[in-house]
Coordinates of C-alpha atoms and ligand atoms in Angstrom, one line a residue:
X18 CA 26.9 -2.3 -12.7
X19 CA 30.3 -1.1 -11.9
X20 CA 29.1 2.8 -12.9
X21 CA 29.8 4.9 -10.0
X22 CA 31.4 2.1 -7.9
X23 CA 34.2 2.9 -5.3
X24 CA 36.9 -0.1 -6.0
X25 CA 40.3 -0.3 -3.9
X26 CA 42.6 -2.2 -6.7
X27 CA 45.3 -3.7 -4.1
X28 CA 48.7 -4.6 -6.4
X29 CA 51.6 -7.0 -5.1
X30 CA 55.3 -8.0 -6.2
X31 CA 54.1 -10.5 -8.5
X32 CA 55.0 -10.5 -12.7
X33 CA 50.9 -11.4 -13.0
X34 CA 50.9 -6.9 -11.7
X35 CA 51.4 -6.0 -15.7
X36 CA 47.5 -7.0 -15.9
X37 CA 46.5 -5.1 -13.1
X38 CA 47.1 -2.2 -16.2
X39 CA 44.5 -3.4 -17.6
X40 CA 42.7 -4.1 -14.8
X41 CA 42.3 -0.5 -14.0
X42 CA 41.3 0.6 -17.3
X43 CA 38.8 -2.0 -18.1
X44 CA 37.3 -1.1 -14.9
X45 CA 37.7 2.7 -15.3
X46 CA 35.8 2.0 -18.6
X47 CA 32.5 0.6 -17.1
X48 CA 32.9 4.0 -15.3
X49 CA 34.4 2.7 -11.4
X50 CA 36.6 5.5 -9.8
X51 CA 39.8 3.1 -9.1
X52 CA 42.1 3.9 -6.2
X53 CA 45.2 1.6 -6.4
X54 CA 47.5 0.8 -2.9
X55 CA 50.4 -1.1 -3.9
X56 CA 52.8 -3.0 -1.9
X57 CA 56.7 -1.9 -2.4
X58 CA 57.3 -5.1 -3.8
X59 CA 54.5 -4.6 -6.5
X60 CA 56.2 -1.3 -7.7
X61 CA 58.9 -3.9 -8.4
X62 CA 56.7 -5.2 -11.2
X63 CA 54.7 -1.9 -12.3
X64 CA 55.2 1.7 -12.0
X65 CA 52.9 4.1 -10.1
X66 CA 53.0 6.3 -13.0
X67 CA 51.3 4.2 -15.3
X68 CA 48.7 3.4 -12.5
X69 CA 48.3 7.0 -11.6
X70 CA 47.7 8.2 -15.1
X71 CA 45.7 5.3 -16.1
X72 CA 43.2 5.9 -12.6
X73 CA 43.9 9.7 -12.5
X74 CA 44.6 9.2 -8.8
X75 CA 48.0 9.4 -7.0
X76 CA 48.8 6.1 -6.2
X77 CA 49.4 4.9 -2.6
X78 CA 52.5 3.0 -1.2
X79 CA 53.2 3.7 2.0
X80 CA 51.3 5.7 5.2
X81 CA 53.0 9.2 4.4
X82 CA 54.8 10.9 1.3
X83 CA 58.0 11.0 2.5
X84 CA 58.9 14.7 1.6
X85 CA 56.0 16.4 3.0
X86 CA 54.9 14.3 5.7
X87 CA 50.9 14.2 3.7
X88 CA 49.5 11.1 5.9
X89 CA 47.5 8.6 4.0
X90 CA 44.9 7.3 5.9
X91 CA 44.4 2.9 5.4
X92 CA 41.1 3.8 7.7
X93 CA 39.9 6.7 4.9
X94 CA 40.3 4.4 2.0
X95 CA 38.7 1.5 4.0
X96 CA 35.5 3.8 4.2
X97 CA 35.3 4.9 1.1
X98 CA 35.0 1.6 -1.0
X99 CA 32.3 0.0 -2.2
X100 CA 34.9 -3.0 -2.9
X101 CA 38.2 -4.3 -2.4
X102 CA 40.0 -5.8 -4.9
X103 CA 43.6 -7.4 -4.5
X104 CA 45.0 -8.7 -7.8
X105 CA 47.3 -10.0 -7.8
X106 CA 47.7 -11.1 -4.7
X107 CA 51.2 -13.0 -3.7
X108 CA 51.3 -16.2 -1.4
X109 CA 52.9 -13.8 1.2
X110 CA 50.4 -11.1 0.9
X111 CA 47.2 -13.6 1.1
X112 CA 49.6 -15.3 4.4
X113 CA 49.5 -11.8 6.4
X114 CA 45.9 -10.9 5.6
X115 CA 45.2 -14.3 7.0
X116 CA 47.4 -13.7 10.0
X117 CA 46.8 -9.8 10.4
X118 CA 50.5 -9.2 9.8
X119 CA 50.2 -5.2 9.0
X120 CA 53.5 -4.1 7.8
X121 CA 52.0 -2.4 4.6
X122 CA 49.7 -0.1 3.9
X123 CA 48.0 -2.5 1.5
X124 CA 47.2 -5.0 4.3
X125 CA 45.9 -2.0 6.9
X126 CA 43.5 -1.0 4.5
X127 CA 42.3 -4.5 3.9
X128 CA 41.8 -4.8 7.7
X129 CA 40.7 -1.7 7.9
X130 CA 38.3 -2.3 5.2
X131 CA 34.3 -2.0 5.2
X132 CA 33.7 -3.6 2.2
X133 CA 33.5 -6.9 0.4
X134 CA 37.0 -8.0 -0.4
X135 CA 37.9 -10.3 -3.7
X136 CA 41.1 -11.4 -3.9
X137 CA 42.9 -12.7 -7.2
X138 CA 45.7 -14.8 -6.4
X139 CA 48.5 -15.1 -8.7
X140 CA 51.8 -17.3 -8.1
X141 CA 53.4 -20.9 -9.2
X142 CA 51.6 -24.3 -9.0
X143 CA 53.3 -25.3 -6.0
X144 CA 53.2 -22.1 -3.8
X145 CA 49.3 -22.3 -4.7
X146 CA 49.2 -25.9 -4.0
X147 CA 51.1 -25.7 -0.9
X148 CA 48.5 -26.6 2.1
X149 CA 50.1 -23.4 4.1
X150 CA 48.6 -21.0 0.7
X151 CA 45.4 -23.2 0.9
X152 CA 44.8 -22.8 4.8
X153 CA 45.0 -19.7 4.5
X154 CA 43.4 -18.6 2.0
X155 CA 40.6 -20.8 4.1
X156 CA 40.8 -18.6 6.2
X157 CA 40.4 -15.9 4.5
X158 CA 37.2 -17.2 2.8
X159 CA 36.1 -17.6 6.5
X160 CA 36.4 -14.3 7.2
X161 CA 34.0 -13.4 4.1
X162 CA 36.3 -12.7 1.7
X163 CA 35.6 -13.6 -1.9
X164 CA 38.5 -15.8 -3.9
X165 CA 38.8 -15.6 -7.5
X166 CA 40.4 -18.7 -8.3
X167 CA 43.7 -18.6 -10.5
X168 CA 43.7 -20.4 -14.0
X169 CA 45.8 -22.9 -15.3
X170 CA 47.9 -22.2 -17.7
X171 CA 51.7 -21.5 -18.7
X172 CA 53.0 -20.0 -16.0
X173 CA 56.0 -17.3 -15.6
X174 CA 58.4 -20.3 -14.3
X175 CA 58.3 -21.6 -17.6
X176 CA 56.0 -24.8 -15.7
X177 CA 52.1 -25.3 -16.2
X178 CA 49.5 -25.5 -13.5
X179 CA 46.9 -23.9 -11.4
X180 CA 48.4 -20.1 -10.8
X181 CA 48.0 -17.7 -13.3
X182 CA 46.0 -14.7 -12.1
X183 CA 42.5 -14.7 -13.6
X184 CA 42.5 -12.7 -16.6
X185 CA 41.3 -9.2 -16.1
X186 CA 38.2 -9.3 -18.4
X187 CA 36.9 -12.2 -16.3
X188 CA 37.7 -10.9 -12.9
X189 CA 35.4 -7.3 -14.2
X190 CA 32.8 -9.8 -15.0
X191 CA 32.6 -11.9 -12.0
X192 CA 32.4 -8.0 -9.8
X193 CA 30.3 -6.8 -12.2
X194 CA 28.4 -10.4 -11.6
X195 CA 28.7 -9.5 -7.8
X196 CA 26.8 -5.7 -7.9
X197 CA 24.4 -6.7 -10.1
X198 CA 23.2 -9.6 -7.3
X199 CA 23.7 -7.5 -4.9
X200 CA 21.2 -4.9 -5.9
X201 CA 18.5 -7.5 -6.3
X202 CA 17.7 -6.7 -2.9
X203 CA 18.9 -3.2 -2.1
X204 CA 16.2 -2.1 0.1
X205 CA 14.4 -5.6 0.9
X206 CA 14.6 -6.4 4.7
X207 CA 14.6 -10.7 4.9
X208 CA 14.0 -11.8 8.2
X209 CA 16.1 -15.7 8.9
X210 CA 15.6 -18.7 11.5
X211 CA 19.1 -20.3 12.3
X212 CA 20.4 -23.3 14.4
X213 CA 18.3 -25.2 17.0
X214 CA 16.0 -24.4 20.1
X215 CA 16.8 -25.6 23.4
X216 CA 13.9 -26.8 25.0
X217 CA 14.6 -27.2 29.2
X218 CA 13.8 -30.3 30.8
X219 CA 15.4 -29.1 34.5
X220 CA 18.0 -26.2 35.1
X221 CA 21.0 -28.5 33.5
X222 CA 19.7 -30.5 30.9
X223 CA 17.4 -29.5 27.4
X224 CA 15.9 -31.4 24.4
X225 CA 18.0 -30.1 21.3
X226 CA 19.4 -31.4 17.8
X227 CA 22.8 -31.0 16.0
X228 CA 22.1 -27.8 14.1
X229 CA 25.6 -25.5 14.0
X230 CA 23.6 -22.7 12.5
X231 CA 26.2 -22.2 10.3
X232 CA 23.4 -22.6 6.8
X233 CA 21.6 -20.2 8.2
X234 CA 24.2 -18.0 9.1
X235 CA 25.9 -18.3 5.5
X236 CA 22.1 -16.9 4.0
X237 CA 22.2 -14.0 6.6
X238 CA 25.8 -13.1 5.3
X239 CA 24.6 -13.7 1.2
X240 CA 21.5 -11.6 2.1
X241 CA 23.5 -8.8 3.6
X242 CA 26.4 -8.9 0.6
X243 CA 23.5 -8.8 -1.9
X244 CA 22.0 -5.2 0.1
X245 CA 19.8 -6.6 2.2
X246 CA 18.8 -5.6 5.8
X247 CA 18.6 -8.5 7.6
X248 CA 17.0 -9.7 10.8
X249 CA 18.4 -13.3 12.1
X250 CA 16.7 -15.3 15.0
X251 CA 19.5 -17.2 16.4
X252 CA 19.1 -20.4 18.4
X253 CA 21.7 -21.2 20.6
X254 CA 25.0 -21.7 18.4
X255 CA 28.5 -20.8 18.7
X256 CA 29.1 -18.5 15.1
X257 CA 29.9 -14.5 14.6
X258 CA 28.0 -12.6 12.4
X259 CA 30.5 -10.3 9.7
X260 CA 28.3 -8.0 8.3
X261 CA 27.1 -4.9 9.7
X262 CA 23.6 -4.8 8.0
X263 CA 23.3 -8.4 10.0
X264 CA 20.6 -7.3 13.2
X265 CA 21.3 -10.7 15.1
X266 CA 18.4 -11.9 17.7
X267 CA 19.3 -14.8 20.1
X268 CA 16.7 -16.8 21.7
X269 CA 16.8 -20.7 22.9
X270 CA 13.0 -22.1 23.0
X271 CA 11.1 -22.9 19.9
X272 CA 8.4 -20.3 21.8
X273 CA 10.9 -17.3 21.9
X274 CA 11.9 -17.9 18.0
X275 CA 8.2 -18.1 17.6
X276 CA 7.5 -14.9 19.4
X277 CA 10.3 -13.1 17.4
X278 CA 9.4 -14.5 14.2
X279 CA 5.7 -13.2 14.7
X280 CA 6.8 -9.7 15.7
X281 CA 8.7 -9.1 12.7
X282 CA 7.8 -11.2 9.7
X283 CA 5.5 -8.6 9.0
X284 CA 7.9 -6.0 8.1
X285 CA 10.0 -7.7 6.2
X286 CA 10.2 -9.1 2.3
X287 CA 10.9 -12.6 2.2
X288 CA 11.8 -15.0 4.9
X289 CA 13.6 -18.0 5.1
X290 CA 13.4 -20.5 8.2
X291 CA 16.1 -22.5 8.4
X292 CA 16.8 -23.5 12.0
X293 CA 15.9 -26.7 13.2
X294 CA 13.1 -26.0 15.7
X295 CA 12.2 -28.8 18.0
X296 CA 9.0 -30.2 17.3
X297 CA 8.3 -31.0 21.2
X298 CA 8.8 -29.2 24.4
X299 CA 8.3 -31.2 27.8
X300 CA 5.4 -30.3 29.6
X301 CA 6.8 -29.9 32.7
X302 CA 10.0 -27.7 34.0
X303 CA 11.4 -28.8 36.9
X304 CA 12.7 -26.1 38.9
X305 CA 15.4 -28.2 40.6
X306 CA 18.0 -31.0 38.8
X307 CA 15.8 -33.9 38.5
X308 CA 17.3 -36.8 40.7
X309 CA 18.2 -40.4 39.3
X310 CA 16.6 -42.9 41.0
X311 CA 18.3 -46.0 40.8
X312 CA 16.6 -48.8 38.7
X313 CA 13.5 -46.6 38.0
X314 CA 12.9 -45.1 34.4
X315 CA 12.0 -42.1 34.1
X316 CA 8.9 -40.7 31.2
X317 CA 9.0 -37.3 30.0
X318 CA 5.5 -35.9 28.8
X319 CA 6.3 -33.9 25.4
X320 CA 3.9 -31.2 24.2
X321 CA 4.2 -30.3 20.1
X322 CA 5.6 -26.4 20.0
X323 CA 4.4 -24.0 17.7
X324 CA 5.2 -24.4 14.0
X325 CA 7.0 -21.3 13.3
X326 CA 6.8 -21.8 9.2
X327 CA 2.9 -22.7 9.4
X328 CA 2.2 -19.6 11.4
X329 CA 4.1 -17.1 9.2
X330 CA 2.6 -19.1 5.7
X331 CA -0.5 -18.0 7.6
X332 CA -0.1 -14.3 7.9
X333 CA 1.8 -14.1 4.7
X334 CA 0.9 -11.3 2.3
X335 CA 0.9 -11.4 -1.3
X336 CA 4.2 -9.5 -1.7
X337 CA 6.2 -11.9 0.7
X338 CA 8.1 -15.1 -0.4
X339 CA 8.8 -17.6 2.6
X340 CA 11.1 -20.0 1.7
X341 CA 11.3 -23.2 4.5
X342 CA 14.2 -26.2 4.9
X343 CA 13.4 -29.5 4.8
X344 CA 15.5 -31.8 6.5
X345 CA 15.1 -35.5 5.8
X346 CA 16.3 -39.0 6.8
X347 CA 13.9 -40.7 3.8
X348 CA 10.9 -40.2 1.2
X349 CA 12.6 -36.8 0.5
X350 CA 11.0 -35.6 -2.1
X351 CA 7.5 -36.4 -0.9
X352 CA 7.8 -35.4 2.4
X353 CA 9.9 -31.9 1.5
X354 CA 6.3 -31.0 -1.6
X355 CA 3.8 -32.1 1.7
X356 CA 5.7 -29.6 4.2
X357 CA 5.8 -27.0 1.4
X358 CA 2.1 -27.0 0.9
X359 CA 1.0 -27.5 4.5
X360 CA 3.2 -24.9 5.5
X361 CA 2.0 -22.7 2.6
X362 CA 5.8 -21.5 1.6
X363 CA 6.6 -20.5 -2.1
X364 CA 10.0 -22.7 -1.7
X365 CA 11.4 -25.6 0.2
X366 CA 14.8 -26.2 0.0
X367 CA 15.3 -30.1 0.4
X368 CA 18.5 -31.5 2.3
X369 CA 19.1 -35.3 3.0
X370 CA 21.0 -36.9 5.9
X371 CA 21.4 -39.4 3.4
X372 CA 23.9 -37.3 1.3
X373 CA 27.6 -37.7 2.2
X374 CA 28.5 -34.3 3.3
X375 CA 24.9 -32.8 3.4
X376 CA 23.0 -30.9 6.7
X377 CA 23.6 -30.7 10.1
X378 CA 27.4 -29.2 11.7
X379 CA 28.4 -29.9 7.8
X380 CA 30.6 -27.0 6.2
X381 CA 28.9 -28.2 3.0
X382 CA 25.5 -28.8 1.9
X383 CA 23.9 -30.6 -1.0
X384 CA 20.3 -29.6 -1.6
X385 CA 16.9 -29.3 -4.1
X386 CA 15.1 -26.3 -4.0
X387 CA 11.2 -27.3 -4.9
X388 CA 9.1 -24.2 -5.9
X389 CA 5.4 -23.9 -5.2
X390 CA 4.2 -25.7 -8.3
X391 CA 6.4 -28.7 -7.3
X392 CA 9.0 -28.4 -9.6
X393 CA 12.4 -29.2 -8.3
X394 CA 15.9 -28.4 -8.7
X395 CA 19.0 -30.6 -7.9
X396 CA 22.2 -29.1 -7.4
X397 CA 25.4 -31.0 -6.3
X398 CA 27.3 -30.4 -2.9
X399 CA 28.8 -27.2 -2.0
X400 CA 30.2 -25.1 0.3
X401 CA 27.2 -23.4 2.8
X402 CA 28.1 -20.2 1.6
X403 CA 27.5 -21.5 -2.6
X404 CA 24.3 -23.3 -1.3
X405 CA 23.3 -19.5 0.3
X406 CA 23.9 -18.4 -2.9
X407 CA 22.1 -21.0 -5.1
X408 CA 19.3 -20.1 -2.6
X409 CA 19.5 -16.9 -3.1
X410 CA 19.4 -16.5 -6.9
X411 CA 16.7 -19.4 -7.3
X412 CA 14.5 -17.2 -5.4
X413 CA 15.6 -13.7 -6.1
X414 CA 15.0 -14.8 -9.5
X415 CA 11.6 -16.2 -9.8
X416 CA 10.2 -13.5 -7.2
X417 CA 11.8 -10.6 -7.7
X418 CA 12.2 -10.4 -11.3
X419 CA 8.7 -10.8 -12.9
X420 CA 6.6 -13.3 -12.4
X421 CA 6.8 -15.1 -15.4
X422 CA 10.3 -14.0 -16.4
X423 CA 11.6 -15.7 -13.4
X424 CA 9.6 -18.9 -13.8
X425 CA 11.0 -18.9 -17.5
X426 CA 14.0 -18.8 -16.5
X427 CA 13.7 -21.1 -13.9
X428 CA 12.5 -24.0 -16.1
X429 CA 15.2 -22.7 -18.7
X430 CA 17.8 -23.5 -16.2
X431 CA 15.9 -26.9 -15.3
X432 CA 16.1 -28.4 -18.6
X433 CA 19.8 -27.4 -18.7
X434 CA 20.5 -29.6 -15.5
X435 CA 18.3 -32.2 -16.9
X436 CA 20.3 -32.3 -20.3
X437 CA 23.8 -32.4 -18.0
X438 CA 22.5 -34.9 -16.0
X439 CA 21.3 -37.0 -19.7
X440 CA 24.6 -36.5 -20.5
X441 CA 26.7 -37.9 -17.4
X442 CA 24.6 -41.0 -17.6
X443 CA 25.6 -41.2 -21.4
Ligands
PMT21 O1 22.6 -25.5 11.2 P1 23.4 -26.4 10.4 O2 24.3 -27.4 11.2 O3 24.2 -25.7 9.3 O4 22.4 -27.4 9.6 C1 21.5 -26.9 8.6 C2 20.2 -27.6 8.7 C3 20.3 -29.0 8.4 C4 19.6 -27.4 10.1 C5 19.3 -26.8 7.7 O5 19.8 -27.0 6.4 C6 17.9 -27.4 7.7 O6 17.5 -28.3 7.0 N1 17.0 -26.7 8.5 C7 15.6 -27.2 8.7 C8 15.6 -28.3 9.7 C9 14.2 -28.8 10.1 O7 13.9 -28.6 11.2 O8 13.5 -29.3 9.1 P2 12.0 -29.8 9.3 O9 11.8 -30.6 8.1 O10 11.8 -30.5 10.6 O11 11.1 -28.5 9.3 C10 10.5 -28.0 8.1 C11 10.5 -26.4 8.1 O12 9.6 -26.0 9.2 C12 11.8 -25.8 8.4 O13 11.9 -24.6 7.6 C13 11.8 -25.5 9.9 O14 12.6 -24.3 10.2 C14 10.3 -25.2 10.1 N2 9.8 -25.5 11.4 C15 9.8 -26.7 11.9 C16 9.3 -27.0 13.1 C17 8.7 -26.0 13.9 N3 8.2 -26.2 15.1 N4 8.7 -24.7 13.4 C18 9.3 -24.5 12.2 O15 9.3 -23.3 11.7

């Protein structure tokens, strides 16, 4: 997986920098080309020498050599990589990539940088701890970046806690981990529904719902990491999208996100609707603000709009997987397996406003994905972007992969949770 790969190894003044040694050459041996930027605190810890002749690259530290004036370009090297990688990365380091501070070449390529960014902190329990290390490093996961969490362990400060930078072997695996998903769909295009639909009553008021769009905008982001070409159809909500391979289409009424999700289901591979269409539209628009007239109520007249999911389960081809949300207040299970066949998806992920922490405006999630055959999996709340990603691999899995390889594996991984789940109640 890491054969050919283009990885920026990003090295900072911490003692954890003697493994980025053999960092580098476990990653050179899985065949990566490895350019290393170090900060000038890092060359504190580890020479440039033993980077250069371990990466056979000249090793950058600052924007120009000094003695002939050669200019390295942050904006180059941010082109060039198929990944960033910062380990280990200081408390002060992770503090100005949070904040933008660029007073090092390491942090201009890291904001100059295309790529997917992992970042392996390494410093003591209580720098880590501190909530100014955690909020930012909050940040930085808001800003797509990937953190590989620190072990705990015996730490340089003679103390033991959460700290240690991740050991090198384990950090290869979890990028190795990352291509390997990502190239399960290289060259799929996945077309995405996100957040709600306005639907006007008068020029200043509209029927809506809470949705944020922000689990619909986490599977855009997971689809585009993973190689995807994406095309989201955006209700009204107030999120960015990060990556570039993201083609974002706003609308507000259930009709327009029908409109655009008929145009171009049809070219893509899979699609997954998550917004939170209304179901009704009012069957009149009036023109001007509608007056309140004192002590009289006042009826609106609601007309069903179009079912977005039904009509793409309609037109959908053999070779396409449409994958639909449930949301539910009660009688989940039932009512999530009756949408999934009406709608004639191959998934239904479940959530429940009955779960602490689960659904609408939520930065976490807590869902079970059902597959067409009914069988459902439970997995505990996470963050949006971990629930993208259980989303992701459930369905990657069973549909992309063989047929029946994927449903092996998905029952495999069934009975796993079933035993865990045998064995909390034990
Ligand atoms: O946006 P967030 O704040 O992050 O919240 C996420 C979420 C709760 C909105 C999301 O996780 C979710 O559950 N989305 C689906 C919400 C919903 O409308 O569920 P439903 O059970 O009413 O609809 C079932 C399926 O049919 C959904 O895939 C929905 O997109 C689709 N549908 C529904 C009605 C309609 N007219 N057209 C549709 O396509």
């Amino acid at each position: 997986m890491l054969a050919g790969k283009k990885i920026v190894l990003g090295i900072t003044g911490s003692i954890a920098a003697y493994k980025a040694a053999c960092l580098c050459r476990a990653l050179i041996k899985k065949g990566a080309e490895v350019q290393v930027v170090i900060t000038p605190a890092g060359k504190e810890f580890i020479t440039p020498v033993t980077l250069s002749a371990l990466t056979q690259k000249p090793v950058v530290s600052a924007f120009f050599t000094a003695n002939d004036g050669t200019w390295h370009s942050h904006v180059d090297i941010g082109l060039w990589a198929d990944l960033m990688l910062i380990a280990p990365a200081t408390a002060a380091t992770i503090g100005k990539m949070a904040n933008g501070i660029a007073d090092n070449m390491l942090i201009t390529t890291y904001l100059s940088m295309k790529a997917p960014v992992f970042i392996a902190p390494a410093m003591d329990l209580d720098m880590y701890a501190h909530p100014s290390t955690q909020q930012n490093l909050e940040k930085l996961k808001s800003y797509g970046n990937q953190i590989i969490e620190p072990a705990t362990g015996f730490l340089a400060s003679a103390l033991e806690g959460k700290g240690r930078m991740e050991e090198p072997d384990t950090i290869v695996k979890v990028l190795e981990t990352f291509f390997e998903k990502k190239v399960q769909l290289t060259q799929k295009k996945v077309l995405i529904t996100a957040g709600p639909t306005y639907e006007k009553i008068d020029p200043v008021r509209y029927i809506s719902n809470y949705s944020s769009g922000k689990m619909g905008f986490a599977l855009a982001e997971e689809c585009a990491a993973r190689g995807a070409e994406v095309i989201l159809i955006t209700g009204p909500v107030r999120l960015e999208t990060i990556h570039p391979n993201i083609k974002r289409i706003n609308v507000e009424s259930a009709e327009e996100m029908h409109q655009a999700a008929l145009a171009h289901f049809p070219e893509t591979d899979t699609g997954i609707l998550c917004a939170a269409v209304a179901d009704y539209k009012p069957v009149h628009y009036s023109e001007n603000k509608l007056k309140r007239k004192s002590g009289e109520s006042l009826t609106l007249e609601l007309t069903p709009n179009p079912d977005i999911a039904k009509s793409l389960g309609e037109i959908k081809k053999e070779n396409q997987v449409l994958v639909g949300f449930a949301l539910e207040t009660d009688n989940e299970l039932p009512n999530a397996k009756e949408k999934l066949q009406k709608k004639n998806l191959d998934f239904i992920v479940l959530n429940s406003l009955r779960d602490a922490g689960a659904g609408f405006r939520e930065d976490t999630n807590k869902i079970t994905i059902i597959d067409a055959e009914g069988n459902a999996k439970a997995f505990p709340l996470k963050s949006k972007k971990e629930v993208a990603a259980d989303v992701m691999d459930t369905i990657t899995t069973v549909r992309y992969m063989s047929i029946e390889e994927g449903r092996r594996l998905f029952h495999e991984s069934m009975k796993q949770l079933e035993n865990c789940l045998k064995q909390n109640d034990e």
